[in-house]
mmCIF file of C-alpha atoms in Angstrom:
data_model
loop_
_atom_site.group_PDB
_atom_site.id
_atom_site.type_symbol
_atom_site.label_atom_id
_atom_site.label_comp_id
_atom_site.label_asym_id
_atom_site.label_seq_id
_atom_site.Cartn_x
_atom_site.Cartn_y
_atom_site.Cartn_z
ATOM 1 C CA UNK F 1 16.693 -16.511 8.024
ATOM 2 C CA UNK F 2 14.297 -19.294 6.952
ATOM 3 C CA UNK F 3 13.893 -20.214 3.256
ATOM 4 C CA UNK F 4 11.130 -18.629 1.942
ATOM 5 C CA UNK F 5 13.014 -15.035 2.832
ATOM 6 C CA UNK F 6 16.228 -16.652 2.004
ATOM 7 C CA UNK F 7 14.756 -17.350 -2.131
ATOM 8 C CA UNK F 8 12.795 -13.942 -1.591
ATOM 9 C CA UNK F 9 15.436 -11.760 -1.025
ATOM 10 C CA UNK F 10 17.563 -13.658 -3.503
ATOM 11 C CA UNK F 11 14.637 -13.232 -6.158
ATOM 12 C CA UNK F 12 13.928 -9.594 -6.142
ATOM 13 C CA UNK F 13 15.329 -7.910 -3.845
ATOM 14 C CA UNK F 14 19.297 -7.777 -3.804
ATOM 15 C CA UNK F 15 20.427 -9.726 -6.688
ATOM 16 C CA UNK F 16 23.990 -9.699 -9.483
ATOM 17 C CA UNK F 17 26.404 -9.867 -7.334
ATOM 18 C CA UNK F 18 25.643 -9.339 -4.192
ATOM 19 C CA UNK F 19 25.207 -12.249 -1.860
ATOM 20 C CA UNK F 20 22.188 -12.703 0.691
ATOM 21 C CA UNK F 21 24.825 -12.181 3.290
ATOM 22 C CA UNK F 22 25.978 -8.603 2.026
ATOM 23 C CA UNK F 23 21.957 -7.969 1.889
ATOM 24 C CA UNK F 24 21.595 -8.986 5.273
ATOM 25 C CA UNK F 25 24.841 -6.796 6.778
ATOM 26 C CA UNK F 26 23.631 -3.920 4.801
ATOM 27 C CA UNK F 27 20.028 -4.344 5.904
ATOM 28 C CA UNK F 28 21.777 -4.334 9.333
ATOM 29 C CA UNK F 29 23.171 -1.166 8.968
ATOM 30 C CA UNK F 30 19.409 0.666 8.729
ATOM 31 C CA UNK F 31 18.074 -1.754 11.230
ATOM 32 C CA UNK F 32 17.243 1.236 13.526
ATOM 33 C CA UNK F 33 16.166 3.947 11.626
ATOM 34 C CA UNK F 34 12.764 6.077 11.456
ATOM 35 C CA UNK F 35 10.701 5.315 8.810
ATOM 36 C CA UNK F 36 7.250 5.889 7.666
ATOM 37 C CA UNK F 37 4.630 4.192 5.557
ATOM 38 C CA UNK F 38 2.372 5.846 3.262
ATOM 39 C CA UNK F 39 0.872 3.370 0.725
ATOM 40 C CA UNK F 40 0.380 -0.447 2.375
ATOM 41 C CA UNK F 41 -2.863 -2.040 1.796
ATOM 42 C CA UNK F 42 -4.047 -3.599 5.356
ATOM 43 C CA UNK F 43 -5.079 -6.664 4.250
ATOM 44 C CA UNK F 44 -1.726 -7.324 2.419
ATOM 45 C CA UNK F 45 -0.076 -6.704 5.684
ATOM 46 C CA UNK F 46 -1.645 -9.680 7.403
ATOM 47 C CA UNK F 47 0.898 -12.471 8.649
ATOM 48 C CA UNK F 48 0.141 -15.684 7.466
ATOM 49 C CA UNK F 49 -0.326 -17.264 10.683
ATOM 50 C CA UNK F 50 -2.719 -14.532 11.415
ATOM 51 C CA UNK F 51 -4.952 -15.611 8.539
ATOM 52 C CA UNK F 52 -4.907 -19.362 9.282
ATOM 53 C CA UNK F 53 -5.682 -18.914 13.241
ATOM 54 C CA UNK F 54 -8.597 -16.833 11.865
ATOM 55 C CA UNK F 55 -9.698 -19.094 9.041
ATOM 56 C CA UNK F 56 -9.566 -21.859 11.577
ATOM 57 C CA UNK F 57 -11.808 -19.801 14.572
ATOM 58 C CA UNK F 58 -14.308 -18.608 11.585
ATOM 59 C CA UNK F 59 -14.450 -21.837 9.720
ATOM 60 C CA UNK F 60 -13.799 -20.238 6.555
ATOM 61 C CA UNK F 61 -14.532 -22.322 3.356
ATOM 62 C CA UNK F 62 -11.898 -21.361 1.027
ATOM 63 C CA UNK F 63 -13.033 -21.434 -2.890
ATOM 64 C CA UNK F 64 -12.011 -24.704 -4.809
ATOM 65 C CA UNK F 65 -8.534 -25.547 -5.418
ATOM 66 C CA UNK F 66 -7.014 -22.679 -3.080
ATOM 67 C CA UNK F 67 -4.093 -23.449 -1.712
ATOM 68 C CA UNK F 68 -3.293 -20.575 1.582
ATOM 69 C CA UNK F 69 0.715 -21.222 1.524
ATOM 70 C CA UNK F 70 0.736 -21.193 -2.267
ATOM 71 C CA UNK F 71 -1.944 -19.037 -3.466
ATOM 72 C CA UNK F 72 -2.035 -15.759 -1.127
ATOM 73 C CA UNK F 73 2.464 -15.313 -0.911
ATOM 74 C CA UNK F 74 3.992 -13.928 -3.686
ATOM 75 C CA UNK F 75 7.306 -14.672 -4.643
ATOM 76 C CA UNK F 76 8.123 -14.145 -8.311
ATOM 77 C CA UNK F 77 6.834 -11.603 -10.802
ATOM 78 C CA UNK F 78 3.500 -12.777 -12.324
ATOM 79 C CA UNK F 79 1.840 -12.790 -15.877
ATOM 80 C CA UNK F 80 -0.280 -9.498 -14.946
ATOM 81 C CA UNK F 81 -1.363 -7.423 -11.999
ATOM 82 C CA UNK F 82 -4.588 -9.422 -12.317
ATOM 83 C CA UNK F 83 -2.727 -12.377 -11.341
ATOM 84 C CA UNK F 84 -0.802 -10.336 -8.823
ATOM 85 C CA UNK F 85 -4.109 -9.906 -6.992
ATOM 86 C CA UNK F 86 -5.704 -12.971 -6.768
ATOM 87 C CA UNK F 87 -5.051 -13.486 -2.953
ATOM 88 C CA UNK F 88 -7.744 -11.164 -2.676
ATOM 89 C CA UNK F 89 -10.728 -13.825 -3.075
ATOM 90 C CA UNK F 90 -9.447 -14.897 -0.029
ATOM 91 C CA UNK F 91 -8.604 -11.828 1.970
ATOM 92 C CA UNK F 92 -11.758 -10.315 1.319
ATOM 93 C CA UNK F 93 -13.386 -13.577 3.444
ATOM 94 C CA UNK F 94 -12.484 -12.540 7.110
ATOM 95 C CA UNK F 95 -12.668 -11.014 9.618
ATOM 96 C CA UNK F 96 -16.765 -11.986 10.739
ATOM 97 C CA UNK F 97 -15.537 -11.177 14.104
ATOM 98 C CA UNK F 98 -15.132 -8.136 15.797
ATOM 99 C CA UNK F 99 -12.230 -10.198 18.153
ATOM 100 C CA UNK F 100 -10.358 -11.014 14.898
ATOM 101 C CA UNK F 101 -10.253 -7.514 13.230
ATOM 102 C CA UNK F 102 -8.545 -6.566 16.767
ATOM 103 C CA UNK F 103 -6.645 -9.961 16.654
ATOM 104 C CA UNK F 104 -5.305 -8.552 12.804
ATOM 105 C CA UNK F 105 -5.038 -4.965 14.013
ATOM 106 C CA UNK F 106 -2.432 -5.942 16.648
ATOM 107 C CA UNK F 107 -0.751 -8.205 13.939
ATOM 108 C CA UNK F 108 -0.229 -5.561 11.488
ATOM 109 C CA UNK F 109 0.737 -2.634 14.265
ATOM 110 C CA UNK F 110 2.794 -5.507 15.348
ATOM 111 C CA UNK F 111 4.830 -5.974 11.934
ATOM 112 C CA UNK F 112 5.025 -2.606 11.077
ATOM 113 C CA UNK F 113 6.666 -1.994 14.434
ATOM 114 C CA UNK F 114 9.407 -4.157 13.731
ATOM 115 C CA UNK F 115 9.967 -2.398 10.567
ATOM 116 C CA UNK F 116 10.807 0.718 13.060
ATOM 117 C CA UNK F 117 7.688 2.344 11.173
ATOM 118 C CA UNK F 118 6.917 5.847 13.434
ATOM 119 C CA UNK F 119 3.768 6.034 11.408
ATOM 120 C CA UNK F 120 1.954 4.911 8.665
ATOM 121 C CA UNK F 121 -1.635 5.210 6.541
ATOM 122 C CA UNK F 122 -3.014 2.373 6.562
ATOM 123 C CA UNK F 123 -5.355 1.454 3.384
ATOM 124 C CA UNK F 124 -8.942 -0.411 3.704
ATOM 125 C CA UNK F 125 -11.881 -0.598 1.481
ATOM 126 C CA UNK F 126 -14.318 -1.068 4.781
ATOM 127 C CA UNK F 127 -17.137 -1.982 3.006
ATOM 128 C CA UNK F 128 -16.635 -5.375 2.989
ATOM 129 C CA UNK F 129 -15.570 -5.516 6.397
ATOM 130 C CA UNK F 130 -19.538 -4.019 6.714
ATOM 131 C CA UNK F 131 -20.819 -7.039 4.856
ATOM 132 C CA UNK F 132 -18.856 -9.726 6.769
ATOM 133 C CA UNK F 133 -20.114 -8.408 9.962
ATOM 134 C CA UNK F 134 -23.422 -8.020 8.775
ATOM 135 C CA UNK F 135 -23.312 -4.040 9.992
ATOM 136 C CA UNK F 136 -23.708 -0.652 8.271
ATOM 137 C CA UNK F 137 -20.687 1.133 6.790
ATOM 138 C CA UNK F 138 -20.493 3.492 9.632
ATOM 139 C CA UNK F 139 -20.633 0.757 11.968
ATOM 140 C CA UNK F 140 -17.714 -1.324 10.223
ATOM 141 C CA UNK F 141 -15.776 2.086 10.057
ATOM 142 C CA UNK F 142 -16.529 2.616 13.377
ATOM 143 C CA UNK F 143 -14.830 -0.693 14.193
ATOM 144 C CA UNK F 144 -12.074 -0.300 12.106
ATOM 145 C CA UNK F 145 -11.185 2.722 13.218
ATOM 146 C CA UNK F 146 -11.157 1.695 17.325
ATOM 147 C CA UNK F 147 -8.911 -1.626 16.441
ATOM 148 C CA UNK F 148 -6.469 0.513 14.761
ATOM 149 C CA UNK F 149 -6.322 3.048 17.299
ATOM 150 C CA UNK F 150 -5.812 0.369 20.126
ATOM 151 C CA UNK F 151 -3.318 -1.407 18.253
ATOM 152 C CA UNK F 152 -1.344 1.936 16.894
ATOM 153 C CA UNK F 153 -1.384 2.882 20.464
ATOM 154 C CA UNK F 154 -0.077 0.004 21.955
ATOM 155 C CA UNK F 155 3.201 0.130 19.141
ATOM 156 C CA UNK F 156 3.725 3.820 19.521
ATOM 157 C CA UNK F 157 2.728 4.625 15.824
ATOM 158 C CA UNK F 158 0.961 7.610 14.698
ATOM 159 C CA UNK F 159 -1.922 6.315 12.058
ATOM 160 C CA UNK F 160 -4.593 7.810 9.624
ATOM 161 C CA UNK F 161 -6.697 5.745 8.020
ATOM 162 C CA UNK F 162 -6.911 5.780 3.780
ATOM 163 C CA UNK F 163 -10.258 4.912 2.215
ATOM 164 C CA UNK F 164 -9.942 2.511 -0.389
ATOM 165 C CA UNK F 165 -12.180 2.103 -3.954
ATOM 166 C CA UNK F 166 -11.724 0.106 -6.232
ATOM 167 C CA UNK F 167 -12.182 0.435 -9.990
ATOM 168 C CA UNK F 168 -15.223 -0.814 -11.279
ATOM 169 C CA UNK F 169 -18.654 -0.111 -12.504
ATOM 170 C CA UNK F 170 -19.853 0.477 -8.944
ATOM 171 C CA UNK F 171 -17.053 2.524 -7.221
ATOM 172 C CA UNK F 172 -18.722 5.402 -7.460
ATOM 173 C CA UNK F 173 -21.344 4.347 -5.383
ATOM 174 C CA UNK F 174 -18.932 2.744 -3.161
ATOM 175 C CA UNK F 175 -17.143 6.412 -2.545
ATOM 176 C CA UNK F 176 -20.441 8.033 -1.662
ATOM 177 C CA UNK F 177 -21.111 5.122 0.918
ATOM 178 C CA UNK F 178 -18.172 5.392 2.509
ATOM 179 C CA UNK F 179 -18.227 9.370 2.445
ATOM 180 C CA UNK F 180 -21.529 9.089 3.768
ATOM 181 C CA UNK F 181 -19.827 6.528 6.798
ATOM 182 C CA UNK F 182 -17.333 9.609 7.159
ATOM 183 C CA UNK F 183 -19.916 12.103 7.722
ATOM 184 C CA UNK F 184 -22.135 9.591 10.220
ATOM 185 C CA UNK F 185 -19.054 9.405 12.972
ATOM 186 C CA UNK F 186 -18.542 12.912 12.562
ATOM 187 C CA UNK F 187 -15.517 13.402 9.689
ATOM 188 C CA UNK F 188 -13.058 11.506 12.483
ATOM 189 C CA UNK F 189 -9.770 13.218 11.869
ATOM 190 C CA UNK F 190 -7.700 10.116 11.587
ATOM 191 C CA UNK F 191 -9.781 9.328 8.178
ATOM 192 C CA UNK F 192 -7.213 11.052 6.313
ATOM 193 C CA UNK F 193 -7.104 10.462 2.718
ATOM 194 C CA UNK F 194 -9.254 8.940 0.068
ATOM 195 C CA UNK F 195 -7.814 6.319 -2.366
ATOM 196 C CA UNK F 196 -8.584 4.453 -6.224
ATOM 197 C CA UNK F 197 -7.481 1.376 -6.740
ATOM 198 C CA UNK F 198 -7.606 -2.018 -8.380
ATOM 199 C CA UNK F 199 -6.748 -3.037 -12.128
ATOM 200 C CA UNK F 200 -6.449 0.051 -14.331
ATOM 201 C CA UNK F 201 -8.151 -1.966 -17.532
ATOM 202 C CA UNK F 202 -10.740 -1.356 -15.504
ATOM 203 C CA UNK F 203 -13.763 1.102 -16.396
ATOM 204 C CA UNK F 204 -15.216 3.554 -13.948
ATOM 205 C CA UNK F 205 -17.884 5.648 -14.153
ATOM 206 C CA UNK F 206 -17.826 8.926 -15.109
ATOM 207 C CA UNK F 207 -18.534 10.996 -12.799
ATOM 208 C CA UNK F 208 -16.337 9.051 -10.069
ATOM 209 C CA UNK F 209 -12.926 11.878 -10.609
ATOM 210 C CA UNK F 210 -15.516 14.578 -9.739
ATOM 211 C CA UNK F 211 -16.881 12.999 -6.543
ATOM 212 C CA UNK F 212 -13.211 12.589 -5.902
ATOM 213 C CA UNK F 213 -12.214 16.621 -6.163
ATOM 214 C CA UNK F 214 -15.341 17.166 -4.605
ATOM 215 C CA UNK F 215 -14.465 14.958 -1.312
ATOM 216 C CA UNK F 216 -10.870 16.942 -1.632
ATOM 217 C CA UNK F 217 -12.837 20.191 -1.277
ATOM 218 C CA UNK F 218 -15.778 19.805 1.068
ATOM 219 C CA UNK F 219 -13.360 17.240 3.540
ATOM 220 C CA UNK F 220 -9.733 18.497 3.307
ATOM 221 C CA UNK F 221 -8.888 14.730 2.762
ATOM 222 C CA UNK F 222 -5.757 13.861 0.925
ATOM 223 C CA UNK F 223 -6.184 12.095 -2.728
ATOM 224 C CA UNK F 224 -4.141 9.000 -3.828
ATOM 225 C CA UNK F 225 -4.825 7.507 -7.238
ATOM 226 C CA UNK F 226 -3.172 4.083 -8.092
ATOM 227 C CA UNK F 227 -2.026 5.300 -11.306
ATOM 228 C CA UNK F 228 0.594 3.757 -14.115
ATOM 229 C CA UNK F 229 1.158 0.494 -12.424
ATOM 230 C CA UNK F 230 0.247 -1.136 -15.607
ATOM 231 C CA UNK F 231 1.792 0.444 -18.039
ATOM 232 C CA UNK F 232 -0.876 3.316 -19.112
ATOM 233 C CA UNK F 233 1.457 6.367 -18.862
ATOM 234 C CA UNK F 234 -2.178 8.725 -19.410
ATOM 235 C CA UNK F 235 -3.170 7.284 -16.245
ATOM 236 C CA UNK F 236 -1.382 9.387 -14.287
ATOM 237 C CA UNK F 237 -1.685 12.779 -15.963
ATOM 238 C CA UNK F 238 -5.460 11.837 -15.611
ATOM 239 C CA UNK F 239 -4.872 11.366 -11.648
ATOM 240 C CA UNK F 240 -3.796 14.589 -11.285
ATOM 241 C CA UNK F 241 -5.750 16.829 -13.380
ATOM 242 C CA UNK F 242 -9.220 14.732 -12.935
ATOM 243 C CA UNK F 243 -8.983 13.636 -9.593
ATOM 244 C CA UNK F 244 -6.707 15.981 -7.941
ATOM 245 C CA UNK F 245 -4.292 13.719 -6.626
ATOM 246 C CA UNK F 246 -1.778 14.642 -3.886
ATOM 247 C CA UNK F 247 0.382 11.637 -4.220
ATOM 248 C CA UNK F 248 0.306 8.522 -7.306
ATOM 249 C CA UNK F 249 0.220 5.124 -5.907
ATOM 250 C CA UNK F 250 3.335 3.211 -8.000
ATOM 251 C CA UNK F 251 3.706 5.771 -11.651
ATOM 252 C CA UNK F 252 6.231 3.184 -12.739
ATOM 253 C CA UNK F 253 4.906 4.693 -16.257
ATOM 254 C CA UNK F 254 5.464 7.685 -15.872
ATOM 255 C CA UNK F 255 8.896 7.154 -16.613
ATOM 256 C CA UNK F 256 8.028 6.487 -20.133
ATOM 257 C CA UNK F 257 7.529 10.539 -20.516
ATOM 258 C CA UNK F 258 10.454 13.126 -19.699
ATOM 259 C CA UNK F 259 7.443 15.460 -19.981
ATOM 260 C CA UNK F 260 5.061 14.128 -17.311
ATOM 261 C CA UNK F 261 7.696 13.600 -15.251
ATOM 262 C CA UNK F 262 8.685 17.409 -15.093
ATOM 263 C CA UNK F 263 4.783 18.068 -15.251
ATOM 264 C CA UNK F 264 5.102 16.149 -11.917
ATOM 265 C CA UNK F 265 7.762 17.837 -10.460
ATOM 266 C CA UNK F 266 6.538 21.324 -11.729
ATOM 267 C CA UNK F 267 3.193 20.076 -9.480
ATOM 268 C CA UNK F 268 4.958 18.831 -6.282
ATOM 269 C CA UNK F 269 2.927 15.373 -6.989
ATOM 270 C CA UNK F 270 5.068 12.385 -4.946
ATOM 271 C CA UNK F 271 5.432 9.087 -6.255
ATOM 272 C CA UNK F 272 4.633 6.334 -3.447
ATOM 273 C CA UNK F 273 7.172 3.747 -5.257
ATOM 274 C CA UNK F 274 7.062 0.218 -3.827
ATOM 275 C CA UNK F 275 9.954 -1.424 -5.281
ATOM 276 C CA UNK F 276 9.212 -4.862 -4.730
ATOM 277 C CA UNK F 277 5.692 -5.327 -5.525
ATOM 278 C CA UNK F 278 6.296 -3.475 -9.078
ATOM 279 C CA UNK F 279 9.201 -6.015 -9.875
ATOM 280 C CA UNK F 280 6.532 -9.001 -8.663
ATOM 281 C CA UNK F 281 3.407 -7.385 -10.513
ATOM 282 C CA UNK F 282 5.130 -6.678 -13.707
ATOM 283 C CA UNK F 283 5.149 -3.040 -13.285
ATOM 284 C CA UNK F 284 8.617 -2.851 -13.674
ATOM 285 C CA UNK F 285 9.959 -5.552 -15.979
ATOM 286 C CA UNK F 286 13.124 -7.857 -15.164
ATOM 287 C CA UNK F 287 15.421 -6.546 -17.790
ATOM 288 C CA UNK F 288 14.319 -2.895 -16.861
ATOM 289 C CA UNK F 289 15.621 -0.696 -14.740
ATOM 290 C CA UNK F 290 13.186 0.515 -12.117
ATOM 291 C CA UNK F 291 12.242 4.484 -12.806
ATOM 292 C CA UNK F 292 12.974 5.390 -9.257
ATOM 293 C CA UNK F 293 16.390 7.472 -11.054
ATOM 294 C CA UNK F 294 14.249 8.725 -13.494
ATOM 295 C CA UNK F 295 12.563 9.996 -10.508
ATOM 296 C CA UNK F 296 15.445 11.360 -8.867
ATOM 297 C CA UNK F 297 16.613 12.960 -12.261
ATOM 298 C CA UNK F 298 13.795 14.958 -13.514
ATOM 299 C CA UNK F 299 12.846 16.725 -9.639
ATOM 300 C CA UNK F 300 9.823 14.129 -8.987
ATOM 301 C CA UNK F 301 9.393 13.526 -4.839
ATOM 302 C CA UNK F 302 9.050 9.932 -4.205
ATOM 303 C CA UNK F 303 8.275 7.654 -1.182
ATOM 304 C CA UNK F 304 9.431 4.011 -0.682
ATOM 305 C CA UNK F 305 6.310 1.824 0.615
ATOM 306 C CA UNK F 306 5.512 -1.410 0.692
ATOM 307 C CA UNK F 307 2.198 -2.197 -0.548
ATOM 308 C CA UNK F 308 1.636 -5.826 0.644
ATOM 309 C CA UNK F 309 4.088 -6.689 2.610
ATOM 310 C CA UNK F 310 3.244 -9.771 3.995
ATOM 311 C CA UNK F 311 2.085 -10.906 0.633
ATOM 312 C CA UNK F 312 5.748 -10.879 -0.542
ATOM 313 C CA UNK F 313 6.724 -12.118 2.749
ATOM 314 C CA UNK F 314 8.994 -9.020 3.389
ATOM 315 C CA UNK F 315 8.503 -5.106 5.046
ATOM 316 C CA UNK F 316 9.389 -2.239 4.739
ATOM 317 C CA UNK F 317 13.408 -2.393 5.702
ATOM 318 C CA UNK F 318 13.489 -4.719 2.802
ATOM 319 C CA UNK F 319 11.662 -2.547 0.592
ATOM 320 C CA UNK F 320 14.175 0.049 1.457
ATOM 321 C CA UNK F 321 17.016 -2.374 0.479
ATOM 322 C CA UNK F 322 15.829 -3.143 -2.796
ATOM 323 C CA UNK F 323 15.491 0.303 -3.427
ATOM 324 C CA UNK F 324 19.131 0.386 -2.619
ATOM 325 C CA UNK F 325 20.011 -2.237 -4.950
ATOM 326 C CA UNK F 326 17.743 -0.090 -7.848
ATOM 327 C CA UNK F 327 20.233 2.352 -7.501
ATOM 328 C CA UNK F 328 19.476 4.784 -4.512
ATOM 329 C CA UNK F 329 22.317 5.957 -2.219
ATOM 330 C CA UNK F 330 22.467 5.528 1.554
ATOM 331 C CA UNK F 331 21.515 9.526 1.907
ATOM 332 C CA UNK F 332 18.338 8.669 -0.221
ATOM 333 C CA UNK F 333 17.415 6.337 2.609
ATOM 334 C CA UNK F 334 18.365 8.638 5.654
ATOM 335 C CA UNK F 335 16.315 10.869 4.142
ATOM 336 C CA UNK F 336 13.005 8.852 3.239
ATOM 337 C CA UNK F 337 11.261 9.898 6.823
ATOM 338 C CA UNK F 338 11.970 13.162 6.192
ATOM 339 C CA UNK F 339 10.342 12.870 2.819
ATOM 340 C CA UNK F 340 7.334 10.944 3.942
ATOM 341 C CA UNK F 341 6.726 13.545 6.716
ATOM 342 C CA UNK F 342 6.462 16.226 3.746
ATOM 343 C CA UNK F 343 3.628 14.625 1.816
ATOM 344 C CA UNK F 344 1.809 12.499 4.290
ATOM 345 C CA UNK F 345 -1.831 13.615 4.653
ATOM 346 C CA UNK F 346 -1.544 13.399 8.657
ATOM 347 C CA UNK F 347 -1.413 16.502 10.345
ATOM 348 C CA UNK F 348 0.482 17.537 13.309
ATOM 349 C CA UNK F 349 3.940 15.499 12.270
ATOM 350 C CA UNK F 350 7.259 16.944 13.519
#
């Protein structure tokens, strides 16, 4: 194990008294078993060498005082989820190349493969990928779409694609664009769900949870709100009865109210809980205990993801390990494929 997983692991995910080597032989013991992934953000699943061979081959100009090795990993909780995200100003720069979004395809498919991930949805905003390309949104879609399915199909792993928004004064616009993308390739059935994200102290526009329930309707696509990973425990009543959200991305607040949570349960809503980003974005606080028994307590379904996993460094099997070390039994994990299988938004699973 090199150092930077040796400190991670010893930093959030298996810490008291249990050593990195009782970490490791219990992470061995789940080395080889199904899982799925339904909330990881593509660009956060990037390896690191990925991003520097395509910096290098693009000649990307990084902004002032950006540091790759220090400023895109994450390590240890930060001040805010604001901080959390600023590796974004850099993975929002590439790829310009139609060679590297295959190149990061296979790199992903690649990681998540080694995670013994059967299959996953994959989140991307695409629009930007439309601007660095210089292309229209159905064209970057397009793209998008055929590197995934190349690289899915060469690891064996069933994949539907999430559309990704992101809170802000223009992300309404930004749904109907990609919607309209949707509807220009002929609504391809591995576009399976429709996603908000980004920092919730951020505004939207009003009409945005409409054009959500709308999309729900007129598509059949599945809804995923990032919802109470900041602390707003309205948030994610708001996700459910203004959007019409299948599944909340994190709810670590939703802990905070016995009766949400049973207002969840009573509505079959699952929780995609990523233990170790909401320990590293503040989401769940150090002296806290994580809400994932809160969870289990009050009936609430639940899903362990990863979010950005190569932001933290880590995947999947780890994220299942830390969940472990929150408090979830070894049946809990067994039974986490079965679970994802339930209330994943791609059809046809068995």
């Amino acid at each position: 194990m090199n150092q930077c997983k040796n400190d991670s692991a010893k930093n959030y995910s298996w810490t008291g008294e249990h050593s990195i080597e009782q970490y490791e032989s219990t992470k061995a013991k789940f080395s080889d078993i199904d899982r799925a992934e339904l909330h990881v953000h593509m660009n956060g699943s990037i390896p690191l060498s990925t991003i520097q061979d395509i910096f290098a081959d693009e000649l990307t100009e990084l902004p002032a005082g950006f540091l790759i090795e220090r400023d895109i990993l994450r390590y240890k909780p930060c001040q805010s989820l604001a901080s959390y995200l600023t590796p974004w100003q850099v993975l929002r720069l590439f790829p310009k190349k139609c060679e590297n979004l295959n190149l990061l395809s296979l790199a992903v498919f690649e990681s998540l493969s080694q995670n013994n991930v059967r299959f996953v949805e994959l989140r991307s905003s695409v629009l930007y990928l439309a601007s660095l390309q210089n292309c229209a949104p159905a064209h970057a879609l397009e793209r998008l779409l055929e590197s995934s399915r190349f690289a899915s199909s060469r690891f064996g792993i069933r994949t539907g694609l999430i559309l990704t928004v992101t809170r802000g004064d223009y992300s309404s616009v930004a749904l109907s664009t990609l919607l309209q993308a949707y509807q220009d390739l002929g609504q391809p059935s591995d576009v399976v769900g429709l996603d908000l994200a980004g920092d919730e102290e951020i505004t939207y526009p009003a009409e945005l949870p409409s054009l959500f329930r709308k999309a729900k309707d007129r598509f059949g696509l599945g809804i995923t709100i990032h919802a109470g990973e900041t602390g707003r425990v309205d948030n994610v009543r708001t996700a459910v009865e203004l959007f019409g959200a299948d599944r909340i991305g994190h709810g670590t607040a939703a802990s905070k109210s016995p009766q949400l949570l049973d207002f969840l349960a009573k509505k079959d809503i699952c929780i995609e809980v990523c233990p170790i980003s909401n320990r590293l974005t503040g989401a769940v606080l150090k002296n806290e205990a994580h809400p994932l028994l809160a969870f289990r307590r009050h009936g609430v379904p639940f899903v362990i993801c990863s979010d950005n996993p190569a932001i933290h460094q880590r995947g999947l099997a780890d994220d299942h390990m830390a969940a472990m070390n929150e408090g979830l039994s070894a049946r809990d994990i067994y039974e986490q494929f079965d679970v994802a299988k339930r209330y994943s938004f791609i059809e046809g699973l068995d």
